Amino acid sequence: MAPTVKLAEYLFQRLAQLGIGSVHGVPGDFNLTLLDYVEPAGLNWVGNANELNAGYAADAYARIKGISALITTFGVGELSAINAIAGAYAERAALVHIVGTPPRATQDGRLLIHHTFADGNFIRFAQMSKHVTIAQASLRDPRTAPEQIDQVLVQCLLHSRPVYIEVPVDLVDVPVFSERLQKRLELPEPVWGSSQEKAIEAVLEKLHAAQQPIILVDGEIRAMGVVSELQDLTKKTGWPTWTTGFAKGLLDETASNFHGIYRGKWEEEATRDFFQGADVVVCFGAHFSTTNSWGGTSLPENANTVFFSDTEIRLGSQIFRDVPSRQALSALLRTLDTEKIQRYEQYPKLHQDLTVSIQETDQSGPITQDKAWKVLATFVREGDIVMGETGTPGYGAREMRLPPNTRLFTPVTWLSIGYMLPAAQGAALAQRERSVGKKAGRTILLIGDGSFQMTVQELGTIIKENLNVVIFLINNDGYTIERCIHGVDEKYNDVARWRYLEALSFFGADKGAYTATAKTFGDLGEVLADERLSDGEGVRMVEVFMGKEDAPEGPLKDLIEAQRAKKA
């Protein structure tokens, strides 16, 4: 390796070393020279329709591959993306946001240029981003820039949250020393000593004494890097295991002790009684927002719960700090005595998600929310990614029994409507990169008509990148999720009536691209059996009609029925 490289080359070589294969973003005058170095570094440039969509796509890409990169321009570009960055922060996606900024001389001279407030202030946009990123770097000196880049990337990986890097135009091609590139970035090694051993001993004492133990898994286990260890723990103990919506799809749902998402108030009575009667709940990666915990009704009691987070174990009011989760789980797996734990020789009867065949529906009748998602679950196969947009698809997808090695994206906390379509692009691209040498699974997008209209431009990127995406467009005549909350008959919950299936042609798909319509369960059965849909290539789209006041069982249905009762 040459003793020096240009700063942009250093940055992109680091990203490639971390496993990033594609960079999302939008060109702008302050990042154009930076973009000249993307593809020479061996990276694929994905030009998105706008910065918000690019941010959504990069978020999903990171959740599949572990880390992603997004490039925007100063001011207007980065602020367009900031909503997506905030969502990545809230739900822990390791996203590197690189912003091309004006030359240092322009900033130091406080010139009144475009993309500013014409007041000479060049730091306010970075200050805004500071609130939605875990670390930031303003590159100003080529002597320190490589170290700054490395430090920020380490923080991105360590915390699985977005970071922010400013690259002034005049620094892009400035030489920097390349020596650091010869050693790959490493995360700091945790210290494991007597205090950590005491934490595991306290956990073991509680688990060995438990008479009715259960396991609750939440979605931050992905960011913690303990998915495989948790799968091993559920197998070793055989204890009844539930997830939240955030974690669904991370564990093997075909395991006999897996019972889907615990739905709190909306759970079957026998299952709810058993969950609430547990004397020990072992909980991993808690992310207890109201929308991820069924309005707070699925939360375990703190007093009898053992919480594992990134670096802490909490038993009731007792907190053990500086206990890294991966090492803690490895120690627990190594020392847990299966001869001492409850083995449930007479296993309890608990709810498990089931699929529904078309033959179990009224095939001449309309497609209804109570069975549609369980029918669609029969279409999913091992290796697929399923994405349920905020709204009825997001709640419905939680009912779907998934095959092994299937990932699910559902609304968790940020709930930015329109996220899933660009996210499907990012997830499908990441999946294809991970599957080099073998056939990649499909990305199945379940999205309502209102959400589709928010970010439809990214359909063009999906087509341009020739990604294997199947879209089920739920046409229920507007924002049904908002109708459930308030204004069931109000005009503000209506959307324009598009000819949705023509979108593929408009955004550049080949004339033979698969499209279909389903208005009855019989129609849906024929569509799902069509090999052009199941085994085709590129983007395919099915428009599925459902009632505009129909919602899946649970909080949405309760809300809309309350409105009907009040109206009556």
Coordinates of C-alpha atoms in Angstrom, one line a residue:
M1 CA 0.0 0.0 0.0
A2 CA 1.2 3.5 -0.8
P3 CA 2.2 5.5 2.2
T4 CA -0.5 8.1 1.5
V5 CA -4.0 8.0 0.0
K6 CA -6.5 10.7 -0.6
L7 CA -8.8 11.4 2.4
A8 CA -11.9 10.2 0.4
E9 CA -10.0 7.0 -0.5
Y10 CA -9.2 6.4 3.2
L11 CA -12.9 6.9 4.2
F12 CA -14.3 4.5 1.6
Q13 CA -11.6 1.9 2.0
R14 CA -12.6 1.8 5.7
L15 CA -16.3 1.4 4.9
A16 CA -15.4 -1.5 2.5
Q17 CA -13.3 -3.2 5.2
L18 CA -16.4 -3.1 7.5
G19 CA -18.4 -5.1 5.0
I20 CA -20.3 -2.2 3.3
G21 CA -20.9 -3.0 -0.4
S22 CA -23.2 -0.2 -1.4
V23 CA -23.5 3.4 -0.5
H24 CA -26.9 5.2 -0.5
G25 CA -27.5 8.9 -1.1
V26 CA -28.2 11.8 -3.4
P27 CA -25.7 13.9 -5.3
G28 CA -25.4 17.6 -4.4
D29 CA -22.9 20.3 -5.2
F30 CA -20.9 19.9 -1.9
N31 CA -20.5 16.1 -2.2
L32 CA -20.0 15.6 -5.9
T33 CA -16.2 15.3 -5.8
L34 CA -16.6 12.9 -2.8
L35 CA -18.8 10.7 -4.9
D36 CA -16.0 10.4 -7.5
Y37 CA -14.3 8.0 -5.1
V38 CA -17.1 5.7 -4.2
E39 CA -17.0 3.2 -7.1
P40 CA -13.2 3.2 -7.5
A41 CA -13.2 1.9 -3.9
G42 CA -15.2 -1.1 -5.0
L43 CA -18.4 0.2 -3.6
N44 CA -21.8 0.3 -5.4
W45 CA -23.4 3.7 -5.6
V46 CA -27.1 3.7 -5.1
G47 CA -28.6 7.0 -6.2
N48 CA -31.9 7.4 -4.4
A49 CA -34.8 9.5 -5.4
N50 CA -34.4 11.8 -2.3
E51 CA -32.4 11.9 0.9
L52 CA -35.2 10.8 3.2
N53 CA -35.7 7.6 1.1
A54 CA -31.9 7.1 1.0
G55 CA -31.9 7.3 4.8
Y56 CA -34.7 4.8 5.2
A57 CA -32.9 2.4 2.7
A58 CA -29.6 2.8 4.5
D59 CA -31.3 2.0 7.9
A60 CA -32.7 -1.3 6.6
Y61 CA -29.4 -2.2 4.8
A62 CA -27.6 -1.8 8.2
R63 CA -30.1 -4.0 10.0
I64 CA -29.3 -6.8 7.5
K65 CA -25.6 -6.3 7.0
G66 CA -24.6 -4.7 10.3
I67 CA -23.6 -1.3 9.1
S68 CA -24.4 1.1 6.2
A69 CA -23.4 4.4 4.7
L70 CA -25.4 7.4 3.5
I71 CA -24.0 10.5 1.6
T72 CA -25.9 13.8 1.5
T73 CA -25.0 17.4 0.8
F74 CA -24.7 20.1 3.4
G75 CA -27.9 21.7 4.7
V76 CA -30.8 20.9 2.4
G77 CA -29.7 17.3 1.8
E78 CA -28.8 16.3 5.3
L79 CA -31.9 17.9 6.8
S80 CA -34.0 16.0 4.3
A81 CA -32.4 12.8 5.7
I82 CA -32.6 13.6 9.4
N83 CA -36.0 12.0 10.0
A84 CA -34.6 8.7 8.8
I85 CA -31.4 9.1 10.9
A86 CA -33.6 9.7 14.0
G87 CA -35.4 6.5 13.3
A88 CA -32.2 4.6 12.9
Y89 CA -31.1 6.1 16.3
A90 CA -34.3 5.1 18.0
E91 CA -34.2 1.5 16.7
R92 CA -30.5 1.0 16.7
A93 CA -29.2 0.8 13.1
A94 CA -25.5 1.4 12.6
L95 CA -25.6 4.0 9.9
V96 CA -22.6 6.3 8.8
H97 CA -24.0 9.6 7.6
I98 CA -21.4 11.4 5.5
V99 CA -22.1 15.0 4.6
G100 CA -20.2 17.0 2.0
T101 CA -19.8 20.5 3.3
P102 CA -18.5 23.8 1.9
P103 CA -14.7 24.5 1.7
R104 CA -13.0 25.4 4.9
A105 CA -12.2 28.9 3.7
T106 CA -15.9 29.5 2.9
Q107 CA -16.8 28.4 6.4
D108 CA -14.0 30.3 8.2
G109 CA -14.9 33.4 6.2
R110 CA -18.6 33.1 7.1
L111 CA -19.6 33.7 3.5
L112 CA -23.3 34.1 2.8
I113 CA -23.8 31.1 0.4
H114 CA -26.7 28.9 -0.7
H115 CA -28.0 26.1 1.5
T116 CA -27.5 28.3 4.6
F117 CA -29.6 30.9 6.4
A118 CA -27.4 33.6 4.9
D119 CA -26.0 34.4 8.3
G120 CA -22.5 32.9 8.1
N121 CA -23.3 30.1 10.5
F122 CA -22.1 26.7 9.2
I123 CA -22.4 24.6 12.4
R124 CA -26.1 24.6 13.1
F125 CA -26.9 21.6 10.9
A126 CA -24.2 19.5 12.6
Q127 CA -25.6 20.6 15.9
M128 CA -29.0 19.3 14.8
S129 CA -27.6 16.0 13.8
K130 CA -25.8 15.7 17.2
H131 CA -29.1 14.9 18.8
V132 CA -29.7 11.8 16.5
T133 CA -26.2 10.4 16.3
I134 CA -24.0 8.7 18.8
A135 CA -20.7 10.3 17.6
Q136 CA -19.7 13.1 15.2
A137 CA -16.5 14.2 13.4
S138 CA -15.9 17.5 11.6
L139 CA -12.8 16.8 9.5
R140 CA -10.7 19.9 9.4
D141 CA -7.1 18.7 9.5
P142 CA -5.7 16.0 7.3
R143 CA -3.2 15.0 10.0
T144 CA -6.0 13.9 12.4
A145 CA -8.7 13.0 9.9
P146 CA -7.9 9.3 9.7
E147 CA -8.0 8.9 13.4
Q148 CA -11.2 10.9 13.7
I149 CA -12.9 8.7 11.0
D150 CA -11.8 5.5 12.8
Q151 CA -13.0 6.7 16.2
V152 CA -16.4 7.6 14.9
L153 CA -16.8 4.2 13.1
V154 CA -15.9 2.3 16.2
Q155 CA -18.6 4.2 18.1
C156 CA -21.1 3.4 15.3
L157 CA -20.4 -0.3 15.6
L158 CA -20.0 -0.4 19.4
H159 CA -23.4 1.2 20.0
S160 CA -25.2 0.2 16.8
R161 CA -26.4 3.8 16.2
P162 CA -25.8 6.4 13.5
V163 CA -22.8 8.6 13.4
Y164 CA -22.1 11.8 11.5
I165 CA -19.0 12.8 9.4
E166 CA -18.5 16.2 7.8
V167 CA -16.1 16.3 4.8
P168 CA -15.3 19.8 3.4
V169 CA -15.0 19.9 -0.4
D170 CA -11.4 21.1 -0.2
L171 CA -10.3 18.1 1.9
V172 CA -11.7 15.3 -0.4
D173 CA -8.5 14.8 -2.4
V174 CA -5.9 15.9 0.2
P175 CA -3.3 13.2 1.0
V176 CA -3.4 11.5 4.4
F177 CA -1.3 8.7 5.8
S178 CA -2.6 5.2 4.9
E179 CA -0.8 3.3 7.7
R180 CA -3.9 2.8 9.8
L181 CA -5.7 1.1 6.9
Q182 CA -3.3 -1.9 7.2
K183 CA -5.0 -2.9 10.5
R184 CA -8.8 -3.4 10.5
L185 CA -10.9 -1.6 13.0
E186 CA -11.4 -3.5 16.3
L187 CA -13.9 -2.9 19.0
P188 CA -12.5 -2.4 22.5
E189 CA -12.2 -5.7 24.4
P190 CA -14.3 -5.9 27.6
V191 CA -12.7 -6.7 30.9
W192 CA -14.1 -9.9 32.6
G193 CA -13.3 -10.4 36.2
S194 CA -14.7 -11.2 39.6
S195 CA -17.5 -8.6 39.6
Q196 CA -18.8 -10.0 36.3
E197 CA -18.6 -13.6 37.7
K198 CA -20.6 -12.4 40.7
A199 CA -23.3 -11.2 38.4
I200 CA -23.5 -14.5 36.6
E201 CA -23.6 -16.3 39.9
A202 CA -26.6 -14.2 41.0
V203 CA -28.4 -15.0 37.8
L204 CA -27.7 -18.7 38.1
E205 CA -29.0 -18.8 41.6
K206 CA -32.3 -17.2 40.4
L207 CA -32.6 -19.4 37.4
H208 CA -31.8 -22.7 39.1
A209 CA -34.5 -22.0 41.8
A210 CA -37.2 -20.9 39.3
Q211 CA -40.4 -23.0 39.2
Q212 CA -42.1 -21.4 36.3
P213 CA -39.4 -19.6 34.2
I214 CA -40.0 -18.1 30.8
I215 CA -37.9 -16.1 28.3
L216 CA -38.9 -12.8 26.7
V217 CA -36.7 -11.6 23.8
D218 CA -36.8 -8.0 22.5
G219 CA -35.2 -6.5 19.3
E220 CA -32.1 -4.9 20.8
I221 CA -30.5 -8.4 20.8
R222 CA -29.6 -7.7 17.2
A223 CA -27.6 -4.6 18.2
M224 CA -26.2 -6.5 21.1
G225 CA -24.9 -9.2 18.8
V226 CA -26.3 -12.1 20.8
V227 CA -28.9 -13.6 18.5
S228 CA -27.2 -17.0 18.0
E229 CA -26.4 -17.2 21.7
L230 CA -30.0 -16.6 22.6
Q231 CA -31.2 -19.3 20.2
D232 CA -28.8 -21.7 21.9
L233 CA -30.2 -20.7 25.3
T234 CA -33.8 -21.3 24.3
K235 CA -32.9 -24.7 23.0
K236 CA -30.8 -25.6 26.1
T237 CA -33.5 -24.7 28.6
G238 CA -36.6 -25.6 26.6
W239 CA -38.4 -22.8 28.4
P240 CA -41.5 -21.1 26.9
T241 CA -40.2 -18.2 24.8
W242 CA -41.9 -15.1 23.5
T243 CA -40.7 -12.1 21.6
T244 CA -41.8 -8.5 21.0
G245 CA -42.6 -7.2 17.5
F246 CA -39.1 -5.8 17.4
A247 CA -37.5 -9.2 17.8
K248 CA -39.9 -11.3 15.8
G249 CA -38.0 -13.2 13.0
L250 CA -34.7 -13.2 14.9
L251 CA -35.4 -16.6 16.5
D252 CA -36.5 -19.9 15.0
E253 CA -40.3 -19.8 15.1
T254 CA -40.7 -23.5 14.3
A255 CA -39.2 -24.4 17.7
S256 CA -41.8 -26.2 19.9
N257 CA -41.2 -23.8 22.8
F258 CA -41.6 -20.6 20.7
H259 CA -44.9 -18.9 21.2
G260 CA -44.7 -15.8 19.0
I261 CA -45.2 -12.2 20.2
Y262 CA -46.6 -11.8 23.7
R263 CA -49.6 -9.6 23.2
G264 CA -50.4 -8.5 26.7
K265 CA -54.0 -7.4 27.1
W266 CA -54.8 -9.0 23.7
E267 CA -53.2 -12.4 24.4
E268 CA -55.3 -15.6 24.9
E269 CA -56.3 -15.9 28.5
A270 CA -54.5 -19.1 29.3
T271 CA -51.3 -17.9 27.8
R272 CA -51.6 -14.5 29.5
D273 CA -52.2 -16.2 32.9
F274 CA -49.2 -18.4 32.4
F275 CA -46.9 -15.5 31.4
Q276 CA -48.1 -13.4 34.4
G277 CA -47.7 -16.4 36.7
A278 CA -44.0 -16.8 35.9
D279 CA -41.7 -16.6 38.9
V280 CA -38.7 -15.7 36.7
V281 CA -38.7 -13.9 33.4
V282 CA -35.4 -13.8 31.6
C283 CA -35.5 -10.7 29.3
F284 CA -33.0 -9.8 26.7
G285 CA -32.6 -6.5 24.8
A286 CA -35.6 -4.7 26.2
H287 CA -37.0 -1.9 24.0
F288 CA -40.3 -1.2 25.9
S289 CA -41.9 1.6 23.9
T290 CA -45.7 1.6 24.1
T291 CA -46.0 0.5 20.4
N292 CA -43.6 -2.4 21.0
S293 CA -45.3 -3.5 24.2
W294 CA -49.0 -3.4 23.3
G295 CA -49.6 -0.2 25.1
G296 CA -47.4 -1.3 28.1
T297 CA -49.7 -4.3 28.8
S298 CA -47.0 -6.9 27.8
L299 CA -44.3 -5.8 30.2
P300 CA -43.1 -8.3 32.8
E301 CA -43.0 -7.4 36.5
N302 CA -39.6 -5.8 37.3
A303 CA -39.4 -7.7 40.6
N304 CA -39.1 -11.2 39.1
T305 CA -37.4 -10.3 35.8
V306 CA -33.7 -10.7 35.0
F307 CA -32.9 -8.0 32.4
F308 CA -29.9 -8.3 30.1
S309 CA -28.9 -5.2 28.2
D310 CA -25.7 -4.2 26.4
T311 CA -23.5 -3.8 29.4
E312 CA -25.8 -4.4 32.4
I313 CA -27.7 -7.2 34.2
R314 CA -30.6 -6.1 36.4
L315 CA -32.3 -8.4 38.9
G316 CA -35.1 -6.4 40.5
S317 CA -33.5 -3.4 42.2
Q318 CA -30.0 -4.9 41.9
I319 CA -27.9 -3.7 39.0
F320 CA -24.6 -5.2 37.9
R321 CA -22.8 -2.8 35.6
D322 CA -20.0 -3.3 33.1
V323 CA -21.2 -6.9 32.2
P324 CA -21.0 -7.1 28.4
S325 CA -23.9 -9.0 27.0
R326 CA -22.1 -11.4 24.6
Q327 CA -19.7 -12.6 27.3
A328 CA -22.5 -12.8 29.9
L329 CA -24.6 -15.0 27.7
S330 CA -21.6 -17.2 26.8
A331 CA -20.8 -17.6 30.5
L332 CA -24.5 -18.4 31.2
L333 CA -24.6 -21.0 28.5
R334 CA -21.4 -22.6 29.9
T335 CA -22.5 -22.7 33.5
L336 CA -26.2 -23.2 33.5
D337 CA -26.9 -26.7 34.9
T338 CA -29.7 -28.4 33.0
E339 CA -30.0 -30.9 35.9
K340 CA -31.0 -28.0 38.2
I341 CA -33.4 -26.0 36.1
Q342 CA -37.2 -26.5 35.5
R343 CA -37.6 -28.8 32.5
Y344 CA -41.4 -28.6 32.0
E345 CA -41.8 -32.4 31.6
Q346 CA -45.5 -31.7 31.3
Y347 CA -45.4 -28.7 28.9
P348 CA -48.1 -26.1 29.2
K349 CA -50.7 -25.5 26.5
L350 CA -49.8 -22.1 25.2
H351 CA -50.7 -20.1 22.1
Q352 CA -48.7 -20.6 18.9
D353 CA -49.1 -18.7 15.6
L354 CA -50.7 -20.8 12.9
T355 CA -51.0 -20.3 9.2
V356 CA -54.4 -20.5 7.4
S357 CA -54.8 -22.1 4.0
I358 CA -57.0 -20.6 1.3
Q359 CA -59.3 -23.7 1.7
E360 CA -60.1 -22.5 5.2
T361 CA -61.5 -19.2 3.9
D362 CA -64.7 -18.1 2.1
Q363 CA -63.1 -18.0 -1.3
S364 CA -66.0 -16.0 -2.8
G365 CA -65.9 -13.5 0.0
P366 CA -63.9 -10.3 0.5
I367 CA -60.4 -10.5 1.9
T368 CA -60.6 -9.7 5.6
Q369 CA -57.9 -8.8 8.2
D370 CA -58.8 -11.7 10.5
K371 CA -57.4 -14.3 8.1
A372 CA -55.4 -12.4 5.4
W373 CA -52.1 -12.3 7.2
K374 CA -52.2 -16.0 8.2
V375 CA -52.9 -16.8 4.5
L376 CA -50.0 -14.6 3.4
A377 CA -47.8 -16.4 5.8
T378 CA -48.0 -19.5 3.6
F379 CA -46.3 -17.6 0.8
V380 CA -43.2 -16.9 3.0
R381 CA -40.3 -19.3 2.8
E382 CA -36.9 -19.7 4.4
G383 CA -34.5 -16.9 3.7
D384 CA -37.1 -14.2 2.9
I385 CA -37.3 -10.8 4.4
V386 CA -40.9 -9.7 5.3
M387 CA -41.6 -6.0 5.8
G388 CA -44.9 -4.8 7.4
E389 CA -45.5 -1.1 7.0
T390 CA -46.9 1.1 9.8
G391 CA -50.6 0.5 9.7
T392 CA -52.7 -2.6 9.4
P393 CA -49.8 -4.5 7.6
G394 CA -47.5 -3.8 10.5
Y395 CA -49.9 -5.3 13.0
G396 CA -51.0 -8.0 10.6
A397 CA -47.4 -9.2 10.0
R398 CA -47.0 -9.8 13.7
E399 CA -49.5 -12.7 13.4
M400 CA -47.6 -14.4 10.6
R401 CA -45.8 -17.7 11.5
L402 CA -42.4 -17.4 9.9
P403 CA -40.0 -20.1 8.6
P404 CA -36.5 -20.4 10.0
N405 CA -33.9 -17.8 8.8
T406 CA -36.6 -15.3 8.0
R407 CA -36.3 -11.6 9.0
L408 CA -39.3 -9.4 9.8
F409 CA -39.4 -5.6 9.9
T410 CA -42.4 -4.2 11.8
P411 CA -43.2 -0.8 13.2
V412 CA -41.4 -0.5 16.6
T413 CA -41.0 3.0 18.0
W414 CA -40.3 5.6 15.4
L415 CA -43.2 4.7 13.1
S416 CA -42.5 7.0 10.2
I417 CA -45.1 6.1 7.7
G418 CA -43.6 5.3 4.3
Y419 CA -40.4 3.8 5.7
M420 CA -40.9 0.3 4.5
L421 CA -40.8 0.9 0.7
P422 CA -37.3 2.5 0.6
A423 CA -36.3 0.1 3.4
A424 CA -37.3 -2.8 1.2
Q425 CA -34.8 -1.5 -1.3
G426 CA -32.0 -1.4 1.3
A427 CA -32.9 -4.7 2.8
A428 CA -33.1 -6.5 -0.6
L429 CA -29.8 -5.1 -1.7
A430 CA -28.1 -6.1 1.6
Q431 CA -29.6 -9.6 1.3
R432 CA -28.3 -10.0 -2.2
E433 CA -24.8 -8.9 -1.2
R434 CA -24.8 -11.4 1.7
S435 CA -25.9 -14.2 -0.6
V436 CA -23.1 -14.0 -3.2
G437 CA -22.8 -17.4 -4.8
K438 CA -26.2 -18.6 -3.8
K439 CA -29.8 -17.6 -4.5
A440 CA -30.9 -14.8 -2.3
G441 CA -34.3 -14.9 -0.6
R442 CA -37.1 -12.5 -1.6
T443 CA -38.0 -9.3 0.1
I444 CA -41.8 -9.2 0.7
L445 CA -43.3 -5.8 1.2
L446 CA -46.7 -5.5 2.8
I447 CA -47.7 -1.8 2.5
G448 CA -50.9 0.2 2.6
D449 CA -52.0 2.6 -0.1
G450 CA -51.4 5.7 2.0
S451 CA -47.9 4.7 3.0
F452 CA -47.1 3.7 -0.6
Q453 CA -47.9 7.2 -1.7
M454 CA -45.4 8.7 0.8
T455 CA -42.3 7.2 -0.7
V456 CA -43.3 5.6 -4.0
Q457 CA -40.3 7.2 -5.9
E458 CA -38.0 4.5 -4.5
L459 CA -39.8 1.9 -6.6
G460 CA -37.6 3.3 -9.4
T461 CA -34.5 2.5 -7.4
I462 CA -35.7 -1.1 -6.7
I463 CA -36.3 -1.5 -10.5
K464 CA -32.9 0.1 -11.4
E465 CA -31.1 -2.2 -9.0
N466 CA -33.1 -5.2 -10.3
L467 CA -33.9 -6.3 -6.8
N468 CA -36.1 -9.3 -5.9
V469 CA -39.0 -7.6 -4.3
V470 CA -42.6 -8.8 -4.1
I471 CA -45.1 -6.0 -3.1
F472 CA -48.5 -6.7 -1.7
L473 CA -50.2 -3.3 -1.9
I474 CA -53.1 -3.2 0.6
N475 CA -55.8 -0.9 -1.0
N476 CA -58.1 0.0 1.9
D477 CA -59.0 3.4 0.6
G478 CA -56.8 5.6 2.8
Y479 CA -55.1 5.8 6.2
T480 CA -56.9 3.0 8.0
I481 CA -54.6 3.1 11.0
E482 CA -55.4 6.8 11.4
R483 CA -59.1 6.0 11.0
C484 CA -58.8 3.6 13.9
I485 CA -57.2 6.3 16.1
H486 CA -59.6 9.1 15.2
G487 CA -61.7 10.5 12.4
V488 CA -63.0 7.2 11.0
D489 CA -65.2 9.1 8.4
E490 CA -63.1 12.2 8.1
K491 CA -61.8 13.5 4.7
Y492 CA -58.3 14.0 6.1
N493 CA -57.8 10.2 6.3
D494 CA -58.6 9.8 2.6
V495 CA -55.9 9.6 -0.1
A496 CA -55.9 10.1 -3.8
R497 CA -57.1 7.0 -5.7
W498 CA -54.1 5.9 -7.8
R499 CA -53.9 3.3 -10.5
Y500 CA -51.3 1.5 -8.3
L501 CA -50.4 -1.4 -10.6
E502 CA -49.4 1.1 -13.3
A503 CA -46.6 2.3 -11.0
L504 CA -44.3 -0.4 -12.2
S505 CA -44.5 0.7 -15.8
F506 CA -44.2 4.4 -14.8
F507 CA -41.0 3.8 -12.8
G508 CA -39.3 1.8 -15.6
A509 CA -40.1 -1.9 -15.1
D510 CA -40.1 -4.1 -18.1
K511 CA -43.5 -4.6 -19.9
G512 CA -43.7 -8.2 -18.7
A513 CA -43.4 -7.3 -15.0
Y514 CA -45.9 -9.3 -12.9
T515 CA -48.9 -7.5 -11.6
A516 CA -52.2 -8.9 -10.3
T517 CA -55.3 -7.9 -8.4
A518 CA -57.1 -9.8 -5.5
K519 CA -60.5 -8.8 -4.3
T520 CA -61.6 -12.2 -2.8
F521 CA -59.8 -14.9 -1.0
G522 CA -60.2 -17.0 -4.1
D523 CA -58.4 -14.4 -6.1
L524 CA -55.7 -14.3 -3.5
G525 CA -55.3 -18.0 -3.6
E526 CA -54.8 -18.0 -7.4
V527 CA -52.2 -15.2 -7.1
L528 CA -50.2 -16.9 -4.4
A529 CA -50.1 -20.1 -6.4
D530 CA -48.8 -18.4 -9.5
E531 CA -45.1 -19.3 -10.0
R532 CA -44.5 -16.0 -11.8
L533 CA -45.1 -14.3 -8.5
S534 CA -43.4 -16.8 -6.1
D535 CA -40.4 -17.6 -8.3
G536 CA -40.1 -14.7 -10.6
E537 CA -37.3 -12.1 -10.7
G538 CA -37.3 -8.4 -10.2
V539 CA -40.2 -6.5 -8.8
R540 CA -43.7 -8.0 -8.8
M541 CA -46.8 -6.3 -7.4
V542 CA -50.2 -7.5 -6.2
E543 CA -53.0 -5.1 -5.3
V544 CA -55.1 -6.6 -2.4
F545 CA -58.4 -4.9 -1.6
M546 CA -59.6 -4.8 2.0
G547 CA -62.3 -2.9 3.8
K548 CA -61.3 0.6 4.9
E549 CA -62.6 0.1 8.4
D550 CA -61.3 -3.4 8.8
A551 CA -58.3 -3.9 11.2
P552 CA -56.4 -6.9 12.7
E553 CA -57.5 -8.2 16.1
G554 CA -55.9 -6.1 18.8
P555 CA -55.6 -2.4 19.7
L556 CA -56.5 -1.1 16.2
K557 CA -59.7 -3.1 16.1
D558 CA -60.6 -2.0 19.6
L559 CA -60.0 1.6 18.7
I560 CA -62.2 1.6 15.6
E561 CA -65.0 -0.3 17.4
A562 CA -64.9 2.3 20.2
Q563 CA -65.5 5.0 17.5
R564 CA -68.4 3.0 16.0
A565 CA -69.9 2.5 19.4
K566 CA -69.6 6.2 20.2
K567 CA -71.1 7.1 16.8
A568 CA -74.0 4.7 17.3

